Short mmCIF file of C-alpha atoms in Angstrom, two decimals:
data_model
loop_
_atom_site.label_atom_id
_atom_site.label_comp_id
_atom_site.label_asym_id
_atom_site.label_seq_id
_atom_site.Cartn_x
_atom_site.Cartn_y
_atom_site.Cartn_z
CA MET A 1 -14.20 -7.57 -18.36
CA LYS A 2 -12.87 -6.75 -21.08
CA ARG A 3 -13.89 -2.97 -21.10
CA ASP A 4 -11.40 -3.54 -17.67
CA ARG A 5 -8.39 -4.85 -19.52
CA VAL A 6 -8.15 -2.26 -21.53
CA ALA A 7 -8.47 0.64 -19.44
CA MET A 8 -6.00 -1.04 -17.27
CA GLU A 9 -2.90 0.83 -16.57
CA LYS A 10 0.52 -1.25 -17.10
CA VAL A 11 2.82 -0.97 -13.89
CA GLU A 12 6.20 -0.56 -14.00
CA TRP A 13 7.17 -3.65 -12.10
CA ASP A 14 10.72 -3.73 -12.86
CA ASP A 15 10.92 -0.55 -11.21
CA VAL A 16 8.83 -1.83 -8.08
CA GLN A 17 10.60 -3.37 -5.01
CA GLY A 18 9.70 -6.80 -4.94
CA VAL A 19 8.28 -7.27 -1.60
CA VAL A 20 5.10 -5.64 -3.23
CA LEU A 21 3.95 -9.04 -5.19
CA SER A 22 5.98 -10.81 -2.91
CA GLY A 23 6.10 -12.50 0.61
CA TYR A 24 9.20 -14.33 -0.63
CA PRO A 25 7.49 -17.96 0.86
CA ARG A 26 10.99 -19.55 -1.08
CA LEU A 27 13.09 -17.16 1.82
CA PRO A 28 11.22 -18.59 5.09
CA TYR A 29 14.27 -16.47 7.00
CA SER A 30 14.42 -12.74 7.24
CA ALA A 31 15.84 -10.11 9.04
CA PHE A 32 14.22 -6.14 9.84
CA VAL A 33 17.58 -4.08 10.33
CA LEU A 34 16.34 -0.71 11.95
CA TRP A 35 18.80 1.87 11.35
CA ARG A 36 20.05 5.61 11.89
CA PHE A 37 22.37 7.86 9.30
CA ARG A 38 25.27 8.39 10.59
CA PRO A 39 25.76 12.45 11.73
CA GLN A 40 26.92 15.07 8.65
CA ARG A 41 27.69 11.45 6.81
CA VAL A 42 25.54 12.60 3.67
CA ALA A 43 28.14 11.70 1.06
CA ALA A 44 28.42 8.67 2.34
CA ALA A 45 24.83 8.45 2.73
CA ARG A 46 24.15 8.89 -0.49
CA GLN A 47 27.04 6.55 -2.29
CA TRP A 48 25.28 4.00 0.26
CA LEU A 49 22.04 3.98 -1.20
CA GLY A 50 23.62 4.62 -5.03
CA GLY A 51 25.20 1.29 -4.37
CA LEU A 52 22.17 -0.78 -2.53
CA ALA A 53 19.49 0.28 -5.64
CA GLY A 54 21.75 -2.29 -7.96
CA ARG A 55 21.11 -5.11 -4.80
CA LEU A 56 17.54 -4.28 -4.36
CA MET A 57 14.62 -7.28 -5.47
CA ARG A 58 12.36 -6.07 -8.21
CA ALA A 59 8.86 -6.85 -8.68
CA GLY A 60 9.60 -7.45 -12.61
CA ASP A 61 12.48 -8.10 -14.75
CA VAL A 62 13.93 -4.46 -16.32
CA GLU A 63 12.57 -4.00 -19.71
CA GLY A 64 14.81 -1.69 -21.90
CA GLY A 65 15.75 2.13 -21.36
CA LEU A 66 19.31 2.99 -19.95
CA GLU A 67 18.87 0.70 -16.95
CA SER A 68 18.37 -2.32 -19.13
CA THR A 69 22.37 -2.51 -18.26
CA VAL A 70 22.53 -3.02 -15.09
CA PRO A 71 21.88 -6.41 -13.26
CA SER A 72 18.62 -6.44 -12.29
CA ILE A 73 17.52 -9.21 -9.46
CA SER A 74 13.86 -9.82 -9.49
CA ILE A 75 11.13 -12.12 -8.79
CA ASN A 76 11.47 -13.61 -11.85
CA THR A 77 15.29 -14.56 -11.38
CA LEU A 78 14.61 -15.54 -7.90
CA LYS A 79 12.46 -18.14 -9.06
CA HIS A 80 15.39 -19.79 -11.00
CA ALA A 81 18.46 -19.26 -8.12
CA GLY A 82 20.11 -21.46 -7.33
CA GLN A 83 20.06 -22.53 -3.09
CA ARG A 84 23.15 -20.10 -2.78
CA ASP A 85 21.10 -17.17 -4.62
CA LEU A 86 18.00 -17.15 -2.76
CA ARG A 87 18.12 -13.67 -0.83
CA ALA A 88 16.15 -10.85 -1.55
CA ILE A 89 16.46 -7.09 0.04
CA ASN A 90 14.29 -4.24 0.29
CA LEU A 91 14.95 -1.17 1.69
CA ALA A 92 12.29 1.94 3.51
CA LEU A 93 13.13 5.05 4.83
CA THR A 94 11.17 7.21 7.43
CA ALA A 95 10.47 10.89 6.83
CA ARG A 96 13.52 11.46 9.09
CA GLY A 97 15.82 9.51 6.95
CA LEU A 98 14.77 11.29 3.86
CA GLU A 99 14.67 14.47 5.75
CA GLN A 100 18.54 13.19 6.80
CA LEU A 101 19.08 12.98 3.06
CA GLU A 102 18.18 16.47 2.68
CA VAL A 103 15.68 16.04 -0.28
CA GLY A 104 14.14 19.79 0.54
CA ASP A 105 11.00 21.12 2.25
CA ASN A 106 8.98 20.24 -0.69
CA THR A 107 9.86 17.16 -1.30
CA LEU A 108 9.06 16.34 2.04
CA LYS A 109 6.15 18.17 1.98
CA SER A 110 5.05 16.34 -0.51
CA PHE A 111 4.34 12.46 1.51
CA SER A 112 1.00 12.09 4.22
CA VAL A 113 0.87 14.00 7.27
CA GLU A 114 0.62 10.63 8.83
CA PHE A 115 3.94 9.14 7.27
CA LEU A 116 5.58 12.92 8.78
CA GLU A 117 4.25 12.80 12.35
CA GLY A 118 5.18 9.25 12.43
CA MET A 119 3.31 5.73 13.80
CA ALA A 120 3.68 7.53 17.30
CA PRO A 121 3.66 11.43 17.35
CA LYS A 122 4.94 12.49 21.34
CA PRO A 123 2.73 13.66 23.70
CA ASP A 124 2.03 17.75 24.11
CA GLN A 125 3.61 19.79 26.56
CA LEU A 126 0.50 18.96 28.31
CA GLY A 127 1.13 15.72 28.40
CA GLU A 128 -2.26 14.71 26.35
CA THR A 129 -2.09 11.24 24.65
CA PRO A 130 -1.60 12.66 20.93
CA ARG A 131 -5.07 11.60 18.31
CA ARG A 132 -3.21 8.68 16.35
CA THR A 133 -2.47 7.08 19.51
CA ASN A 134 -5.73 7.03 21.22
CA ALA A 135 -6.99 6.21 16.83
CA LEU A 136 -5.16 3.01 17.20
CA GLY A 137 -5.78 1.97 20.35
CA ASP A 138 -1.87 2.01 21.57
CA LEU A 139 -3.11 2.50 24.87
CA GLY A 140 -2.27 0.66 28.00
CA GLU A 141 -0.20 -1.71 27.69
CA SER A 142 0.38 -1.05 24.60
CA SER A 143 1.58 2.75 25.10
CA PRO A 144 4.48 4.07 23.02
CA ALA A 145 5.50 5.01 26.31
CA SER A 146 7.05 1.20 26.49
CA TRP A 147 7.32 0.54 23.05
CA GLU A 148 11.08 -1.07 22.44
CA TRP A 149 11.44 0.22 19.26
CA GLY A 150 9.89 3.55 17.45
CA GLY A 151 8.18 4.71 20.41
CA TRP A 152 8.18 8.34 22.46
CA ALA A 153 11.77 7.30 24.16
CA ASN A 154 13.59 5.54 21.32
CA GLY A 155 11.64 6.56 18.09
CA GLU A 156 14.48 8.40 16.13
CA LEU A 157 14.63 5.57 12.88
CA ASP A 158 16.02 6.53 9.60
CA GLY A 159 15.06 3.61 7.82
CA LEU A 160 14.15 -0.08 7.18
CA LEU A 161 16.12 -2.87 6.04
CA MET A 162 14.36 -5.90 5.35
CA LEU A 163 16.57 -9.11 4.41
CA PHE A 164 15.48 -12.21 3.74
CA ALA A 165 17.00 -15.50 2.93
CA ALA A 166 16.43 -19.76 2.65
CA ASP A 167 18.15 -21.14 5.79
CA THR A 168 19.76 -19.36 9.35
CA GLU A 169 23.33 -19.48 7.82
CA ALA A 170 22.70 -17.55 4.32
CA LEU A 171 20.61 -15.25 6.20
CA ARG A 172 23.80 -14.43 9.01
CA SER A 173 25.64 -13.99 5.79
CA LEU A 174 23.38 -11.43 4.05
CA VAL A 175 23.11 -9.57 7.51
CA ASP A 176 27.08 -9.60 7.91
CA ASP A 177 27.11 -8.16 4.05
CA GLU A 178 25.02 -5.52 4.50
CA ILE A 179 25.81 -4.26 8.04
CA LYS A 180 29.62 -4.27 6.29
CA ALA A 181 28.18 -2.17 3.13
CA MET A 182 26.41 0.39 5.40
CA ALA A 183 28.83 1.07 7.74
CA GLU A 184 29.92 4.16 6.74
CA ALA A 185 26.74 5.82 5.97
CA ALA A 186 24.65 4.27 8.80
CA GLU A 187 24.13 1.97 11.99
CA PRO A 188 21.47 -0.55 13.22
CA ILE A 189 19.65 0.54 16.40
CA ILE A 190 19.54 -1.39 19.08
CA VAL A 191 16.30 -3.49 20.10
CA ALA A 192 15.44 -5.93 23.27
CA SER A 193 16.32 -8.44 20.06
CA PRO A 194 12.73 -10.74 20.65
CA GLY A 195 12.93 -13.80 20.30
CA GLY A 196 16.71 -13.63 21.05
CA GLY A 197 19.27 -13.40 18.60
CA ASP A 198 21.11 -10.03 17.39
CA PRO A 199 20.17 -7.56 19.57
CA ARG A 200 20.34 -5.22 16.36
CA LEU A 201 18.07 -7.41 14.44
CA LEU A 202 14.16 -8.06 14.33
CA GLN A 203 14.23 -11.35 13.73
CA GLY A 204 11.04 -13.29 11.47
CA ARG A 205 10.06 -16.45 10.03
CA ILE A 206 7.59 -18.76 7.71
CA TYR A 207 6.73 -21.25 9.42
CA GLU A 208 6.47 -24.84 7.23
CA ASP A 209 2.61 -25.32 8.13
CA ARG A 210 2.56 -21.17 7.42
CA LYS A 211 0.66 -20.60 10.76
CA GLU A 212 1.03 -17.73 13.35
CA HIS A 213 1.65 -18.56 17.05
CA PHE A 214 -2.31 -19.07 18.13
CA GLY A 215 -2.17 -21.47 16.14
CA TYR A 216 -4.20 -20.16 12.80
CA THR A 217 -3.07 -20.36 9.16
CA ASP A 218 -2.13 -17.16 8.05
CA GLY A 219 -1.80 -14.92 4.82
CA ILE A 220 -4.80 -16.97 2.99
CA SER A 221 -6.55 -13.49 2.37
CA GLN A 222 -4.87 -10.97 0.09
CA PRO A 223 -6.11 -8.64 -2.80
CA VAL A 224 -5.11 -8.97 -6.49
CA ILE A 225 -3.47 -5.86 -7.61
CA GLU A 226 -5.26 -5.41 -10.89
CA GLY A 227 -2.09 -5.43 -13.59
CA SER A 228 0.28 -8.03 -12.00
CA PRO A 229 1.65 -11.25 -12.94
CA ARG A 230 -0.92 -12.88 -10.47
CA SER A 231 -3.86 -10.79 -12.30
CA HIS A 232 -3.14 -12.19 -15.93
CA ARG A 233 -2.60 -16.15 -14.81
CA ARG A 234 -4.68 -18.28 -17.12
CA GLY A 235 -7.96 -19.88 -15.96
CA GLU A 236 -7.11 -18.72 -11.94
CA TYR A 237 -9.72 -16.42 -11.40
CA THR A 238 -13.05 -16.65 -12.52
CA ALA A 239 -15.82 -13.09 -12.76
CA GLU A 240 -16.61 -13.20 -9.48
CA ASP A 241 -13.08 -13.71 -8.07
CA LYS A 242 -11.86 -10.81 -10.50
CA ARG A 243 -15.14 -8.61 -8.54
CA ILE A 244 -14.24 -9.24 -4.85
CA HIS A 245 -10.40 -9.56 -4.80
CA PHE A 246 -9.55 -7.15 -7.72
CA VAL A 247 -7.96 -4.18 -7.22
CA LYS A 248 -6.56 -1.19 -8.90
CA PRO A 249 -2.49 -0.40 -8.60
CA GLY A 250 -2.77 3.60 -7.28
CA GLU A 251 -4.96 2.21 -3.68
CA PHE A 252 -0.82 0.98 -2.90
CA LEU A 253 1.49 2.29 -5.51
CA PHE A 254 1.95 5.97 -6.49
CA GLY A 255 1.18 7.31 -9.69
CA TYR A 256 -1.58 5.16 -10.65
CA LYS A 257 -4.89 4.86 -10.26
CA ASN A 258 -7.60 3.93 -7.44
CA GLU A 259 -10.43 2.45 -6.11
CA ARG A 260 -11.84 5.98 -6.88
CA ARG A 261 -10.39 6.04 -10.61
CA MET A 262 -8.21 9.15 -9.22
CA HIS A 263 -4.09 8.94 -10.14
CA ALA A 264 -2.54 8.50 -6.43
CA VAL A 265 -0.04 11.07 -5.99
CA GLY A 266 3.15 10.41 -7.67
CA SER A 267 1.89 10.55 -11.23
CA ASP A 268 4.69 12.27 -12.91
CA PRO A 269 7.57 10.13 -13.54
CA ALA A 270 9.96 12.83 -12.04
CA ASP A 271 8.15 12.64 -8.55
CA LEU A 272 10.17 10.73 -6.04
CA ARG A 273 7.17 8.48 -5.08
CA ARG A 274 6.36 7.20 -8.65
CA ASN A 275 6.36 3.73 -7.96
CA GLY A 276 6.32 4.15 -4.21
CA SER A 277 4.09 2.81 -1.50
CA TYR A 278 3.47 3.33 2.26
CA LEU A 279 4.87 0.59 4.44
CA VAL A 280 3.95 -0.34 8.36
CA LEU A 281 5.96 -1.83 10.57
CA ARG A 282 4.60 -3.20 13.97
CA GLN A 283 6.10 -5.53 16.42
CA LEU A 284 3.05 -7.15 18.00
CA GLU A 285 3.95 -9.18 20.98
CA GLN A 286 1.51 -12.55 21.51
CA ASP A 287 0.37 -13.94 25.23
CA VAL A 288 -0.08 -18.01 23.74
CA PRO A 289 -0.45 -19.27 27.12
CA GLY A 290 -3.38 -16.46 27.86
CA PHE A 291 -4.93 -17.15 24.73
CA ASN A 292 -5.07 -20.82 24.91
CA ASP A 293 -5.99 -21.11 28.43
CA PHE A 294 -9.43 -18.78 27.31
CA VAL A 295 -10.40 -21.05 24.85
CA ALA A 296 -10.43 -23.92 27.33
CA LYS A 297 -11.89 -21.94 29.87
CA ALA A 298 -14.80 -20.75 27.32
CA ALA A 299 -14.85 -24.65 25.39
CA GLY A 300 -14.93 -25.31 29.24
CA LEU A 301 -17.93 -22.72 29.74
CA LEU A 302 -19.57 -22.94 26.58
CA HIS A 303 -19.59 -26.97 26.35
CA GLY A 304 -18.54 -28.62 29.00
CA SER A 305 -14.96 -29.55 28.21
CA GLU A 306 -11.58 -27.73 28.18
CA ASP A 307 -9.85 -30.49 26.78
CA ALA A 308 -12.45 -31.79 24.00
CA GLU A 309 -9.89 -30.31 20.74
CA GLU A 310 -13.19 -29.93 18.54
CA LYS A 311 -14.83 -27.72 21.27
CA LYS A 312 -11.69 -25.49 21.83
CA GLU A 313 -11.96 -25.37 17.59
CA TRP A 314 -15.48 -24.53 18.01
CA VAL A 315 -14.31 -21.19 20.09
CA ALA A 316 -11.30 -20.13 18.41
CA SER A 317 -12.91 -20.47 15.03
CA ARG A 318 -15.61 -18.44 16.16
CA LEU A 319 -12.79 -15.36 17.19
CA VAL A 320 -11.09 -15.34 13.74
CA GLY A 321 -13.79 -16.38 11.48
CA ARG A 322 -11.96 -19.24 9.63
CA SER A 323 -10.41 -22.43 11.56
CA THR A 324 -7.43 -23.02 12.65
CA SER A 325 -6.37 -24.70 9.37
CA GLY A 326 -7.91 -21.84 7.69
CA GLU A 327 -11.60 -22.73 6.33
CA ALA A 328 -13.78 -19.85 6.09
CA LEU A 329 -16.87 -20.47 8.47
CA ALA A 330 -19.47 -18.12 6.33
CA CYS A 331 -18.94 -20.72 3.05
CA PRO A 332 -18.35 -24.40 4.88
CA ALA A 333 -20.32 -25.92 1.83
CA ILE A 334 -17.26 -24.13 -0.55
CA ASN A 335 -14.46 -25.23 1.34
CA SER A 336 -15.16 -28.85 1.45
CA ARG A 337 -14.57 -29.20 -2.35
CA ASN A 338 -10.43 -29.08 -1.74
CA ASP A 339 -10.12 -31.61 0.98
CA GLN A 340 -7.04 -32.99 -0.92
CA ASP A 341 -6.10 -29.64 -1.70
CA PRO A 342 -4.74 -27.54 0.77
CA LEU A 343 -3.86 -24.54 -1.11
CA ALA A 344 -6.68 -25.11 -3.42
CA LYS A 345 -8.91 -25.41 -0.15
CA HIS A 346 -7.80 -21.72 0.74
CA LYS A 347 -8.40 -20.75 -2.43
CA SER A 348 -11.86 -21.80 -2.84
CA GLY A 349 -12.80 -20.88 0.88
CA ASN A 350 -11.84 -16.96 0.46
CA ASP A 351 -14.14 -16.81 -3.22
CA PHE A 352 -17.14 -15.13 -0.71
CA LEU A 353 -19.42 -12.58 0.31
CA PHE A 354 -20.60 -12.34 3.78
CA TYR A 355 -24.15 -10.38 2.46
CA HIS A 356 -25.97 -13.06 0.70
CA GLN A 357 -24.53 -16.25 2.56
CA ASP A 358 -24.73 -15.04 6.71
CA ARG A 359 -25.50 -11.55 6.62
CA PHE A 360 -26.75 -12.26 10.64
CA GLY A 361 -23.45 -13.44 11.31
CA MET A 362 -24.42 -17.03 12.72
CA LYS A 363 -21.86 -19.08 10.66
CA CYS A 364 -18.63 -16.59 11.35
CA PRO A 365 -20.02 -13.66 14.11
CA ILE A 366 -20.06 -10.25 12.91
CA GLY A 367 -17.14 -9.22 15.52
CA SER A 368 -14.86 -11.92 14.39
CA HIS A 369 -11.73 -10.52 13.09
CA ILE A 370 -11.61 -11.45 9.08
CA ARG A 371 -15.27 -9.64 9.11
CA ARG A 372 -13.94 -6.66 10.85
CA ALA A 373 -10.68 -6.58 9.04
CA ASN A 374 -12.24 -7.25 5.52
CA PRO A 375 -16.59 -6.90 5.64
CA ARG A 376 -16.24 -7.05 1.59
CA ASP A 377 -20.14 -6.53 0.86
CA THR A 378 -21.70 -5.95 4.34
CA LYS A 379 -20.34 -1.86 5.24
CA GLY A 380 -22.61 0.22 2.48
CA PRO A 381 -25.70 0.96 1.92
CA ASP A 382 -26.13 -2.22 -0.83
CA PRO A 383 -23.60 -5.06 -1.10
CA ASP A 384 -22.61 -3.97 -4.13
CA THR A 385 -21.50 -0.55 -3.75
CA ALA A 386 -20.08 -1.90 0.31
CA LEU A 387 -17.62 -4.07 -2.34
CA ARG A 388 -16.17 -1.09 -3.66
CA LEU A 389 -16.03 1.15 -0.91
CA SER A 390 -13.96 -2.07 0.70
CA LYS A 391 -11.60 -2.30 -2.14
CA MET A 392 -10.67 1.69 -1.15
CA HIS A 393 -8.95 0.59 2.29
CA ARG A 394 -7.55 -3.29 1.69
CA ILE A 395 -4.17 -3.19 2.48
CA ILE A 396 -0.94 -6.03 1.06
CA ARG A 397 0.41 -7.47 4.07
CA ARG A 398 3.97 -8.83 4.24
CA SER A 399 4.24 -10.15 8.05
CA ARG A 400 6.49 -12.88 9.76
CA MET A 401 6.43 -14.64 12.96
CA TYR A 402 9.21 -13.70 15.74
CA GLY A 403 10.35 -16.27 18.20
CA ASP A 404 10.28 -19.77 18.99
CA ARG A 405 6.60 -21.86 18.92
CA PHE A 406 5.35 -21.87 22.84
CA ASP A 407 6.30 -24.83 24.39
CA PRO A 408 3.63 -25.47 27.59
CA ALA A 409 6.75 -27.62 28.98
CA LYS A 410 8.75 -24.03 30.03
CA PRO A 411 8.89 -22.12 32.22
CA ALA A 412 6.37 -18.74 32.85
CA SER A 413 9.46 -17.04 32.12
CA ASP A 414 9.45 -17.32 28.42
CA LYS A 415 6.27 -15.10 27.91
CA GLY A 416 6.58 -12.46 25.99
CA LYS A 417 9.31 -13.92 23.44
CA ARG A 418 6.47 -14.29 20.71
CA GLY A 419 4.79 -12.42 18.31
CA ILE A 420 4.07 -11.08 14.51
CA LEU A 421 6.04 -8.56 12.41
CA PHE A 422 3.13 -7.11 10.98
CA VAL A 423 3.96 -5.20 8.30
CA CYS A 424 1.53 -3.95 5.65
CA LEU A 425 1.76 -2.05 2.16
CA ASN A 426 -0.68 0.86 1.42
CA ALA A 427 -0.61 4.00 -0.61
CA ASP A 428 -2.81 6.52 1.91
CA ILE A 429 -2.16 5.40 5.45
CA ALA A 430 -5.15 6.91 6.36
CA GLY A 431 -7.68 5.79 4.69
CA GLN A 432 -6.25 2.30 4.77
CA PHE A 433 -4.57 0.58 7.69
CA GLU A 434 -6.11 3.42 9.86
CA MET A 435 -8.99 3.41 9.04
CA ILE A 436 -9.23 -0.43 9.26
CA GLN A 437 -7.67 -0.30 12.81
CA HIS A 438 -9.92 2.87 14.39
CA SER A 439 -12.85 2.17 12.72
CA TRP A 440 -13.07 -1.58 12.22
CA LEU A 441 -10.98 -3.52 14.72
CA ASN A 442 -11.19 -1.13 17.57
CA ASN A 443 -14.91 0.30 16.80
CA ARG A 444 -16.73 -1.12 20.13
CA HIS A 445 -20.34 -0.31 17.88
CA PHE A 446 -18.77 -2.15 14.48
CA GLY A 447 -21.55 -4.40 12.42
CA ASP A 448 -24.12 -2.75 14.97
CA LEU A 449 -22.49 -4.36 17.24
CA TYR A 450 -22.78 -2.94 21.29
CA VAL A 451 -19.78 -3.80 22.99
CA GLY A 452 -16.03 -5.25 21.84
CA THR A 453 -13.43 -4.80 19.56
CA ASP A 454 -11.08 -7.38 17.47
CA PRO A 455 -11.01 -10.29 19.47
CA ILE A 456 -7.10 -10.55 19.19
CA GLY A 457 -6.24 -7.49 18.92
CA HIS A 458 -4.76 -5.16 20.85
CA SER A 459 -7.63 -2.48 22.60
CA ALA A 460 -8.85 -2.95 25.39
CA ALA A 461 -11.66 -1.51 25.43
CA ASP A 462 -15.04 -2.83 26.74
CA GLY A 463 -13.22 -5.15 29.11
CA GLY A 464 -12.36 -7.18 25.60
CA ALA A 465 -16.31 -8.57 25.42
CA ILE A 466 -16.47 -10.82 22.66
CA VAL A 467 -20.00 -11.43 21.23
CA ILE A 468 -20.94 -14.72 19.34
CA GLN A 469 -24.25 -14.44 17.52
CA ARG A 470 -26.86 -17.98 18.40
CA GLN A 471 -30.48 -18.18 18.66
CA PRO A 472 -32.09 -17.64 20.48
CA THR A 473 -29.60 -15.79 22.51
CA ASN A 474 -25.72 -14.39 21.71
CA ILE A 475 -22.79 -15.70 23.74
CA VAL A 476 -21.28 -13.09 25.19
CA LEU A 477 -17.65 -13.92 26.29
CA GLU A 478 -15.10 -12.15 28.42
CA ARG A 479 -11.88 -11.97 27.50
CA PRO A 480 -9.79 -10.63 30.76
CA LYS A 481 -6.94 -8.77 28.91
CA PRO A 482 -5.82 -8.64 25.36
CA PHE A 483 -3.65 -11.19 23.68
CA VAL A 484 -1.51 -8.89 21.96
CA ARG A 485 0.64 -6.34 22.76
CA VAL A 486 2.05 -3.88 20.81
CA ARG A 487 5.97 -3.82 21.18
CA GLY A 488 6.86 -1.01 18.76
CA GLY A 489 5.92 0.49 15.50
CA GLY A 490 6.66 2.76 12.38
CA TYR A 491 5.48 4.20 9.31
CA PHE A 492 8.08 3.89 6.35
CA PHE A 493 8.18 4.77 2.57
CA LEU A 494 9.13 1.94 0.47
CA PRO A 495 10.44 4.11 -2.57
CA GLY A 496 10.74 2.75 -6.39
CA ILE A 497 14.31 1.20 -7.42
CA ALA A 498 15.14 4.01 -9.95
CA ALA A 499 14.26 6.98 -6.53
CA VAL A 500 16.56 4.76 -4.49
CA ARG A 501 18.92 5.27 -7.32
CA ARG A 502 18.45 9.68 -7.59
CA LEU A 503 18.54 9.62 -3.64
CA GLY A 504 21.80 8.16 -4.46
CA ALA A 505 22.64 11.23 -6.72
CA MET A 506 20.77 14.13 -5.64
CA GLY A 507 21.83 17.01 -3.91
CA ALA A 508 19.61 19.31 -1.56
CA ASP A 509 17.97 21.40 -5.04
CA SER A 510 19.68 19.07 -7.53
CA GLY A 511 16.02 18.36 -8.60
CA VAL A 512 14.99 14.85 -9.38
CA GLU A 513 15.85 13.06 -12.55
CA THR A 514 12.98 11.35 -14.51
CA ARG A 515 13.14 7.93 -14.50
CA ARG A 516 14.70 6.60 -17.13
CA ALA A 517 17.74 8.37 -16.42
CA SER A 518 18.08 7.65 -13.07
#
């Protein structure tokens, strides 16, 4: 590993927005504001962005240079902040937003086709469903035709303001302040306000038990960015941990080497993309009653009882590949080492590979969610090559839950008011988010299976067959319909802090200053 450390690139964390490194666990309440620039207010828009740059949460402290004189808000300062100062702001822009800022055609063309076209391109004149919509599986009830925002009828978005706070009162104050600050330049769009609350906002949160609405502990398996503060923690990672989880910064940030040992776009210090990332946001509505009913009926069919909790747990864990408390089925022996420490238990329960420990899916089904989302060492000519290839398709997840927990005592009208605000970061939308979605999650023949897609995904292909490997015969469960429905989505660019300052200062033909001169 010494050779890796010598070759490790120094990332300008002081110029990277904080959400790349942290999901802000100390700030469990959040509001995502989707907005559009006001027409013919370019000067006001630039002025707003220039002021906002100083309030954005950074991933690291400013070190020297001209910007060292500017008050800095970073993850490190957040760790030591008092309750009143616990807040974070991050900003992302769509291709339309960059166009509204008159950045120029050459700058726009430097971004990827996926970003420029957006998550939901409109059908052509013949009404043909766009290729991207088909590839993402956004069909039927998940079609952009029925999205609450970002779809074919309401897709004109310019940006996203991500606001995080420690409690509801602090969040309300932060939202009021930031919407007031943008008033001359931009206005929030109206969304369907999932789960109640302000109709201008997508409000999310992290629950204390860190579980999502289907009952699974969330956020366990995440890549570690090589060169990040987390990667330097002494004694936390063994050589095997690093081999499995460490990923080059260029897979997530523009301007650095990726797993192909190539520099991602934005390596020029004057490039607007440098230290930025693509941000994917999808609103995924969860049908909790439907999921619970399926699990209970499957438990009754397989084990003779719909009520025994351990039988329902058996079924639920096979859908995801982990127990609802987070233990990975592929390595139960490792999971049991830290029974008294849940966090350590989750860490040890993530340090595994599939090929030698569960190649044929007898512990963790081949079609389960975690094997599809991250096949680790199983998708390649040999395990080592497969692991290297899988690192080229990793994403960083920063999701939040929306809506209240499901209460069985409430009437059926409560359905559809909860779900996940799925957020991920990557430097290659096509090779990371989209590839995972269409080639792994939605693939009916993933891992040489004959039928089935992600058991907890939104794809309705094959009638939702779910295959569980068993001897002497596999179990095939028929899912009546997906438990998840896409309700909105968009592709955004998460710029570096200096890039936000430049966007606030530049004109259509002014060029782009270097980072330290911003």
